DNA sequence: GTTAGTGCAAACGTTTTGCACGCTA
DNA sequence: TAGCGTGCAAAACGTTTGCACTAAC
């Protein structure tokens, strides 16, 4: 994953007309640090330690701003809970149904395969924005959540 | 899509230890008739016309039963709403961000491509159950929802 | 007759909203 | 200092649950 410095974030926020508040920096920082895909609650818990005066509502609002600014993206998993992803480029997800964990899955070969496929295969009456592969399965020997 | 008769449904329900109630038949019938992926509300509205004495809660419960019985599956889209799918075999989805519609996308070539890919590419510490391709984009000239 | 399924309404958890206040630029 | 962003709490939303009643087997 490409590391983004706080200065970069600050710059990117401003470029998109967003003010670089401490909350936004903290939230975005937490987001890029974690490679799993935290829920709003998890992000909240994460930054709450170092930044107690922050509200869950702000996490949601900030997330929306980040997504609008193109700095993050949303993922919804089969449990119906919104999760956030600190990267915006195309990548797949591995979703473990036993633990609920979601891991990134990036593979150049797969991406090339699909890009090539969709370039050849024109879909009738549909303009493709992006595509992603979602793999469901299990991590062996993992412990079920809850 | 393989057409399933009501007799088949009735049989399948019984095989899975489920009673074949009129509600279940109506709900499943509505599900296979529509190729888009209705939400619980939509299924409810659909069957309510012909079957007024049915409750939204029953739609949810019945959906769960159908999914357990392997007659349907759940899909969650980026709007965070649960949707139901009258088919259970692997297939992709086209998701129009303008209208919110989800359409099935089935293509043998793509499926073969991916099956082959994942057979070659062993994922470390992950046992694949199934995979699907989710394509996001827009239907040209469509009217935005709401 | 027994058990599973239904309907209703209340409860639940997540996400959104409204508004007064505070802080960034 | 002008306006965006925040915090709080309430509301909204989709979904689940509990329970008494009904219907399928």
Tab-separated table of C-alpha atoms (C1' of nucleotides) in Angstrom:
chain	number	residue	atom	x	y	z
A	1	UNK	CA	0.000	0.000	0.000
A	2	UNK	CA	1.267	3.400	-0.875
A	3	UNK	CA	2.050	5.321	2.273
A	4	UNK	CA	0.473	8.747	2.457
A	5	UNK	CA	1.984	11.372	4.691
A	6	UNK	CA	-0.120	13.694	6.783
A	7	UNK	CA	1.093	16.586	4.698
A	8	UNK	CA	-0.219	14.844	1.628
A	9	UNK	CA	-3.551	14.326	3.295
A	10	UNK	CA	-3.692	17.933	4.339
A	11	UNK	CA	-2.894	18.976	0.808
A	12	UNK	CA	-5.445	16.630	-0.694
A	13	UNK	CA	-8.134	17.786	1.669
A	14	UNK	CA	-7.520	21.376	0.732
A	15	UNK	CA	-7.490	20.588	-2.942
A	16	UNK	CA	-10.950	19.205	-2.538
A	17	UNK	CA	-12.189	22.207	-0.633
A	18	UNK	CA	-12.126	20.518	2.751
A	19	UNK	CA	-10.643	22.040	5.846
A	20	UNK	CA	-7.826	20.056	7.390
A	21	UNK	CA	-9.141	19.642	10.898
A	22	UNK	CA	-7.417	17.511	13.535
A	23	UNK	CA	-10.369	15.119	13.496
A	24	UNK	CA	-10.051	14.494	9.804
A	25	UNK	CA	-6.342	13.963	10.038
A	26	UNK	CA	-6.770	11.554	12.945
A	27	UNK	CA	-9.481	9.600	11.202
A	28	UNK	CA	-7.663	9.365	7.950
A	29	UNK	CA	-4.479	8.401	9.705
A	30	UNK	CA	-6.252	5.575	11.479
A	31	UNK	CA	-7.713	4.460	8.202
A	32	UNK	CA	-4.493	4.117	6.278
A	33	UNK	CA	-2.749	2.436	9.176
A	34	UNK	CA	-5.171	-0.417	9.251
A	35	UNK	CA	-5.290	-2.768	6.340
A	36	UNK	CA	-8.461	-4.429	7.390
A	37	UNK	CA	-11.630	-2.478	6.850
A	38	UNK	CA	-12.834	-0.937	10.040
A	39	UNK	CA	-16.424	-0.051	10.755
A	40	UNK	CA	-17.289	3.417	11.980
A	41	UNK	CA	-17.341	2.083	15.538
A	42	UNK	CA	-13.881	0.633	15.146
A	43	UNK	CA	-12.471	3.848	13.754
A	44	UNK	CA	-14.138	5.681	16.590
A	45	UNK	CA	-12.635	3.374	19.212
A	46	UNK	CA	-9.257	3.626	17.571
A	47	UNK	CA	-8.974	7.388	17.617
A	48	UNK	CA	-10.834	7.820	20.851
A	49	UNK	CA	-7.799	6.779	22.878
A	50	UNK	CA	-5.635	9.594	21.636
A	51	UNK	CA	-8.391	11.994	20.810
A	52	UNK	CA	-11.147	11.641	23.394
A	53	UNK	CA	-13.275	14.574	22.401
A	54	UNK	CA	-14.500	13.068	19.206
A	55	UNK	CA	-17.961	11.824	18.434
A	56	UNK	CA	-19.209	8.891	16.460
A	57	UNK	CA	-21.334	11.205	14.386
A	58	UNK	CA	-18.241	13.053	13.317
A	59	UNK	CA	-16.634	9.804	12.258
A	60	UNK	CA	-19.541	9.159	9.937
A	61	UNK	CA	-19.531	12.705	8.584
A	62	UNK	CA	-15.799	12.744	8.116
A	63	UNK	CA	-15.879	9.423	6.362
A	64	UNK	CA	-18.351	10.821	3.893
A	65	UNK	CA	-16.121	13.800	3.296
A	66	UNK	CA	-13.119	11.579	2.725
A	67	UNK	CA	-15.047	9.424	0.322
A	68	UNK	CA	-16.260	12.494	-1.545
A	69	UNK	CA	-12.711	13.759	-1.673
A	70	UNK	CA	-11.601	10.482	-3.193
A	71	UNK	CA	-9.357	9.604	-0.259
A	72	UNK	CA	-11.290	6.581	0.888
A	73	UNK	CA	-14.079	4.332	-0.191
A	74	UNK	CA	-16.945	2.494	1.340
A	75	UNK	CA	-17.430	-1.220	1.450
A	76	UNK	CA	-20.510	-2.998	2.597
A	77	UNK	CA	-20.177	-6.575	3.619
A	78	UNK	CA	-22.685	-9.330	3.902
A	79	UNK	CA	-23.312	-8.475	7.531
A	80	UNK	CA	-24.812	-5.212	6.297
A	81	UNK	CA	-22.407	-2.984	8.147
A	82	UNK	CA	-20.646	-0.134	6.469
A	83	UNK	CA	-16.897	-0.376	6.410
A	84	UNK	CA	-14.223	1.997	5.265
A	85	UNK	CA	-11.314	1.428	3.067
A	86	UNK	CA	-8.301	3.677	2.993
A	87	UNK	CA	-7.623	3.016	-0.618
A	88	UNK	CA	-9.514	3.975	-3.667
A	89	UNK	CA	-7.950	2.085	-6.510
A	90	UNK	CA	-9.430	-1.137	-7.776
A	91	UNK	CA	-8.758	-4.126	-5.613
A	92	UNK	CA	-10.579	-7.221	-4.530
A	93	UNK	CA	-11.632	-8.398	-1.126
A	94	UNK	CA	-11.374	-11.626	0.764
A	95	UNK	CA	-14.205	-11.979	3.186
A	96	UNK	CA	-13.924	-14.573	5.919
A	97	UNK	CA	-17.377	-15.693	6.961
A	98	UNK	CA	-16.091	-17.199	10.183
A	99	UNK	CA	-14.373	-14.142	11.605
A	100	UNK	CA	-16.040	-11.387	9.623
A	101	UNK	CA	-12.646	-10.068	8.646
A	102	UNK	CA	-12.102	-8.502	5.292
A	103	UNK	CA	-8.724	-8.472	3.711
A	104	UNK	CA	-7.523	-6.763	0.627
A	105	UNK	CA	-6.690	-8.859	-2.301
A	106	UNK	CA	-4.491	-7.287	-4.888
A	107	UNK	CA	-3.079	-9.135	-7.793
A	108	UNK	CA	-1.809	-7.671	-10.998
A	109	UNK	CA	-2.556	-10.752	-12.984
A	110	UNK	CA	-6.178	-10.818	-11.937
A	111	UNK	CA	-6.593	-7.148	-12.603
A	112	UNK	CA	-5.040	-7.470	-16.036
A	113	UNK	CA	-7.230	-10.469	-16.736
A	114	UNK	CA	-10.384	-8.603	-15.893
A	115	UNK	CA	-9.419	-5.356	-17.540
A	116	UNK	CA	-8.705	-7.243	-20.697
A	117	UNK	CA	-11.916	-9.190	-20.424
A	118	UNK	CA	-14.117	-6.159	-19.944
A	119	UNK	CA	-12.393	-4.311	-22.752
A	120	UNK	CA	-13.198	-7.094	-25.128
A	121	UNK	CA	-16.623	-7.808	-23.737
A	122	UNK	CA	-18.736	-4.755	-24.293
A	123	UNK	CA	-21.732	-4.847	-22.040
A	124	UNK	CA	-24.949	-3.864	-23.759
A	125	UNK	CA	-26.416	-0.691	-22.326
A	126	UNK	CA	-23.988	-0.347	-19.462
A	127	UNK	CA	-21.066	1.989	-18.957
A	128	UNK	CA	-18.564	0.449	-16.605
A	129	UNK	CA	-17.186	2.609	-13.870
A	130	UNK	CA	-15.200	-0.006	-12.039
A	131	UNK	CA	-15.337	-3.631	-11.048
A	132	UNK	CA	-14.176	-5.678	-8.159
A	133	UNK	CA	-13.887	-9.289	-7.183
A	134	UNK	CA	-15.331	-10.406	-3.925
A	135	UNK	CA	-14.121	-13.736	-2.630
A	136	UNK	CA	-15.979	-15.400	0.199
A	137	UNK	CA	-14.429	-18.153	2.221
A	138	UNK	CA	-12.733	-18.950	5.455
A	139	UNK	CA	-9.423	-18.595	7.160
A	140	UNK	CA	-8.528	-22.117	8.319
A	141	UNK	CA	-8.199	-22.575	12.074
A	142	UNK	CA	-9.554	-19.144	12.765
A	143	UNK	CA	-11.798	-18.584	15.692
A	144	UNK	CA	-15.395	-17.615	14.995
A	145	UNK	CA	-16.286	-14.098	16.043
A	146	UNK	CA	-18.476	-13.663	19.105
B	1	UNK	CA	-32.257	-18.782	-15.478
B	2	UNK	CA	-33.590	-22.199	-14.749
B	3	UNK	CA	-37.304	-22.011	-14.257
B	4	UNK	CA	-38.559	-23.636	-11.089
B	5	UNK	CA	-42.147	-24.741	-10.861
B	6	UNK	CA	-44.210	-24.264	-7.754
B	7	UNK	CA	-44.327	-28.016	-7.326
B	8	UNK	CA	-40.558	-28.071	-7.316
B	9	UNK	CA	-40.477	-25.358	-4.693
B	10	UNK	CA	-42.963	-27.204	-2.579
B	11	UNK	CA	-40.868	-30.322	-2.874
B	12	UNK	CA	-37.651	-28.537	-2.086
B	13	UNK	CA	-39.162	-26.842	0.924
B	14	UNK	CA	-40.292	-30.159	2.295
B	15	UNK	CA	-36.959	-31.759	1.650
B	16	UNK	CA	-35.415	-29.114	3.830
B	17	UNK	CA	-37.936	-29.603	6.583
B	18	UNK	CA	-39.897	-26.472	5.803
B	19	UNK	CA	-43.650	-26.307	5.527
B	20	UNK	CA	-44.991	-25.185	2.186
B	21	UNK	CA	-47.197	-22.319	3.255
B	22	UNK	CA	-48.993	-20.023	0.832
B	23	UNK	CA	-46.809	-17.154	2.009
B	24	UNK	CA	-43.638	-18.970	1.149
B	25	UNK	CA	-44.906	-19.980	-2.229
B	26	UNK	CA	-46.028	-16.425	-2.978
B	27	UNK	CA	-42.737	-14.933	-1.864
B	28	UNK	CA	-40.647	-17.387	-3.764
B	29	UNK	CA	-42.786	-16.990	-6.812
B	30	UNK	CA	-42.290	-13.231	-6.721
B	31	UNK	CA	-38.589	-13.764	-6.328
B	32	UNK	CA	-38.029	-15.955	-9.359
B	33	UNK	CA	-40.271	-13.797	-11.514
B	34	UNK	CA	-38.124	-10.748	-11.018
B	35	UNK	CA	-34.647	-10.736	-12.381
B	36	UNK	CA	-33.614	-7.641	-10.553
B	37	UNK	CA	-32.907	-8.053	-6.883
B	38	UNK	CA	-35.769	-6.807	-4.817
B	39	UNK	CA	-35.443	-5.566	-1.280
B	40	UNK	CA	-37.697	-6.955	1.419
B	41	UNK	CA	-39.955	-3.927	1.010
B	42	UNK	CA	-40.240	-4.524	-2.702
B	43	UNK	CA	-41.107	-8.173	-2.262
B	44	UNK	CA	-43.640	-7.153	0.334
B	45	UNK	CA	-45.247	-4.600	-2.002
B	46	UNK	CA	-45.262	-7.115	-4.812
B	47	UNK	CA	-47.111	-9.851	-3.011
B	48	UNK	CA	-49.277	-7.530	-0.984
B	49	UNK	CA	-51.518	-6.848	-3.968
B	50	UNK	CA	-52.583	-10.439	-4.338
B	51	UNK	CA	-52.009	-11.498	-0.802
B	52	UNK	CA	-52.969	-8.627	1.497
B	53	UNK	CA	-52.732	-10.421	4.791
B	54	UNK	CA	-49.005	-10.708	4.795
B	55	UNK	CA	-46.566	-8.868	6.980
B	56	UNK	CA	-43.148	-7.429	6.305
B	57	UNK	CA	-41.750	-9.428	9.172
B	58	UNK	CA	-42.884	-12.599	7.493
B	59	UNK	CA	-41.116	-11.580	4.320
B	60	UNK	CA	-37.869	-11.290	6.260
B	61	UNK	CA	-38.389	-14.571	8.059
B	62	UNK	CA	-39.394	-16.392	4.921
B	63	UNK	CA	-36.407	-15.028	3.083
B	64	UNK	CA	-34.155	-16.447	5.737
B	65	UNK	CA	-35.844	-19.804	5.408
B	66	UNK	CA	-35.445	-19.772	1.652
B	67	UNK	CA	-31.800	-18.858	1.959
B	68	UNK	CA	-31.273	-21.634	4.491
B	69	UNK	CA	-33.010	-24.036	2.176
B	70	UNK	CA	-30.675	-23.038	-0.620
B	71	UNK	CA	-33.447	-21.622	-2.774
B	72	UNK	CA	-32.297	-18.041	-2.683
B	73	UNK	CA	-29.400	-15.934	-1.607
B	74	UNK	CA	-28.774	-12.569	-0.083
B	75	UNK	CA	-26.987	-9.686	-1.674
B	76	UNK	CA	-25.993	-6.499	0.007
B	77	UNK	CA	-25.348	-3.533	-2.201
B	78	UNK	CA	-23.466	-0.362	-1.635
B	79	UNK	CA	-26.599	1.364	-0.382
B	80	UNK	CA	-26.482	-0.994	2.577
B	81	UNK	CA	-29.843	-2.545	1.928
B	82	UNK	CA	-30.384	-6.255	1.932
B	83	UNK	CA	-31.593	-7.652	-1.356
B	84	UNK	CA	-32.703	-11.065	-2.378
B	85	UNK	CA	-31.712	-13.113	-5.283
B	86	UNK	CA	-33.746	-15.987	-6.627
B	87	UNK	CA	-30.718	-17.864	-7.750
B	88	UNK	CA	-27.969	-19.457	-5.828
B	89	UNK	CA	-25.291	-20.342	-8.321
B	90	UNK	CA	-22.314	-18.103	-8.941
B	91	UNK	CA	-23.000	-15.056	-11.023
B	92	UNK	CA	-21.910	-11.472	-11.180
B	93	UNK	CA	-23.838	-8.283	-10.705
B	94	UNK	CA	-24.096	-5.047	-12.568
B	95	UNK	CA	-24.937	-2.240	-10.235
B	96	UNK	CA	-26.185	1.014	-11.713
B	97	UNK	CA	-25.343	3.869	-9.385
B	98	UNK	CA	-27.819	6.180	-11.079
B	99	UNK	CA	-30.916	4.059	-10.726
B	100	UNK	CA	-29.860	1.715	-7.948
B	101	UNK	CA	-30.831	-1.242	-10.104
B	102	UNK	CA	-28.910	-4.445	-9.908
B	103	UNK	CA	-28.845	-6.783	-12.807
B	104	UNK	CA	-27.457	-10.230	-13.091
B	105	UNK	CA	-24.420	-10.717	-15.137
B	106	UNK	CA	-23.714	-14.202	-16.273
B	107	UNK	CA	-21.018	-15.094	-18.672
B	108	UNK	CA	-19.427	-18.458	-19.132
B	109	UNK	CA	-16.193	-17.034	-20.373
B	110	UNK	CA	-15.740	-14.850	-17.315
B	111	UNK	CA	-16.623	-17.664	-14.988
B	112	UNK	CA	-14.190	-19.998	-16.692
B	113	UNK	CA	-11.535	-17.313	-16.587
B	114	UNK	CA	-11.921	-16.810	-12.859
B	115	UNK	CA	-12.298	-20.454	-11.978
B	116	UNK	CA	-9.105	-21.162	-13.831
B	117	UNK	CA	-7.358	-18.244	-12.209
B	118	UNK	CA	-8.287	-19.194	-8.682
B	119	UNK	CA	-7.362	-22.800	-9.276
B	120	UNK	CA	-3.894	-21.773	-10.304
B	121	UNK	CA	-3.538	-19.037	-7.751
B	122	UNK	CA	-3.630	-20.600	-4.345
B	123	UNK	CA	-4.412	-18.018	-1.731
B	124	UNK	CA	-2.258	-18.267	1.359
B	125	UNK	CA	-4.293	-19.099	4.423
B	126	UNK	CA	-7.673	-18.811	2.788
B	127	UNK	CA	-10.140	-21.461	1.688
B	128	UNK	CA	-12.320	-20.143	-1.089
B	129	UNK	CA	-16.003	-20.790	-0.830
B	130	UNK	CA	-17.125	-18.765	-3.791
B	131	UNK	CA	-16.360	-15.560	-5.645
B	132	UNK	CA	-18.292	-13.018	-7.561
B	133	UNK	CA	-17.643	-10.041	-9.731
B	134	UNK	CA	-19.349	-6.808	-8.935
B	135	UNK	CA	-19.409	-4.234	-11.689
B	136	UNK	CA	-20.373	-0.685	-10.848
B	137	UNK	CA	-21.410	1.746	-13.516
B	138	UNK	CA	-24.347	3.384	-15.137
B	139	UNK	CA	-27.105	2.648	-17.588
B	140	UNK	CA	-26.855	5.425	-20.163
B	141	UNK	CA	-29.894	7.691	-20.456
B	142	UNK	CA	-31.461	6.182	-17.383
B	143	UNK	CA	-33.354	8.352	-15.004
B	144	UNK	CA	-31.889	8.820	-11.533
B	145	UNK	CA	-33.917	7.299	-8.751
B	146	UNK	CA	-35.836	9.655	-6.499
C	1	DG	C1'	-52.462	-32.949	17.925
C	2	DT	C1'	-47.998	-31.275	17.465
C	3	DT	C1'	-44.959	-28.337	15.642
C	4	DA	C1'	-43.563	-24.921	12.651
C	5	DG	C1'	-44.980	-20.536	10.673
C	6	DT	C1'	-47.453	-16.135	10.893
C	7	DG	C1'	-48.756	-11.338	12.279
C	8	DC	C1'	-48.171	-7.656	14.986
C	9	DA	C1'	-45.642	-4.459	17.522
C	10	DA	C1'	-41.892	-3.419	20.135
C	11	DA	C1'	-36.866	-3.484	20.331
C	12	DC	C1'	-32.487	-3.219	18.299
C	13	DG	C1'	-28.197	-1.418	16.117
C	14	DT	C1'	-26.500	1.415	12.637
C	15	DT	C1'	-26.573	5.587	10.273
C	16	DT	C1'	-28.389	10.246	9.454
C	17	DT	C1'	-30.019	14.654	10.762
C	18	DG	C1'	-30.669	19.337	13.118
C	19	DC	C1'	-28.853	22.840	15.449
C	20	DA	C1'	-25.908	25.641	18.421
C	21	DC	C1'	-21.139	26.223	19.091
C	22	DG	C1'	-16.105	26.302	17.826
C	23	DC	C1'	-12.379	26.501	14.870
C	24	DT	C1'	-9.997	26.806	10.236
C	25	DA	C1'	-8.570	29.525	6.661
D	1	DT	C1'	-14.813	37.078	10.546
D	2	DA	C1'	-17.266	34.172	7.440
D	3	DG	C1'	-18.342	29.740	6.775
D	4	DC	C1'	-17.300	25.070	7.236
D	5	DG	C1'	-16.876	21.381	10.659
D	6	DT	C1'	-17.982	19.498	15.196
D	7	DG	C1'	-20.571	17.517	19.116
D	8	DC	C1'	-24.514	16.097	21.036
D	9	DA	C1'	-28.892	14.112	21.066
D	10	DA	C1'	-32.835	12.855	18.757
D	11	DA	C1'	-34.784	10.687	14.884
D	12	DA	C1'	-34.915	7.618	11.052
D	13	DC	C1'	-34.140	3.518	8.843
D	14	DG	C1'	-33.876	-1.389	7.900
D	15	DT	C1'	-33.951	-5.530	10.295
D	16	DT	C1'	-34.742	-8.734	14.181
D	17	DT	C1'	-37.197	-10.478	17.993
D	18	DG	C1'	-40.989	-12.141	21.276
D	19	DC	C1'	-45.187	-13.873	21.809
D	20	DA	C1'	-49.855	-15.372	21.166
D	21	DC	C1'	-52.444	-17.211	17.396
D	22	DT	C1'	-53.047	-20.076	13.189
D	23	DA	C1'	-52.286	-23.465	9.930
D	24	DA	C1'	-49.597	-27.374	7.860
D	25	DC	C1'	-48.398	-31.916	8.362
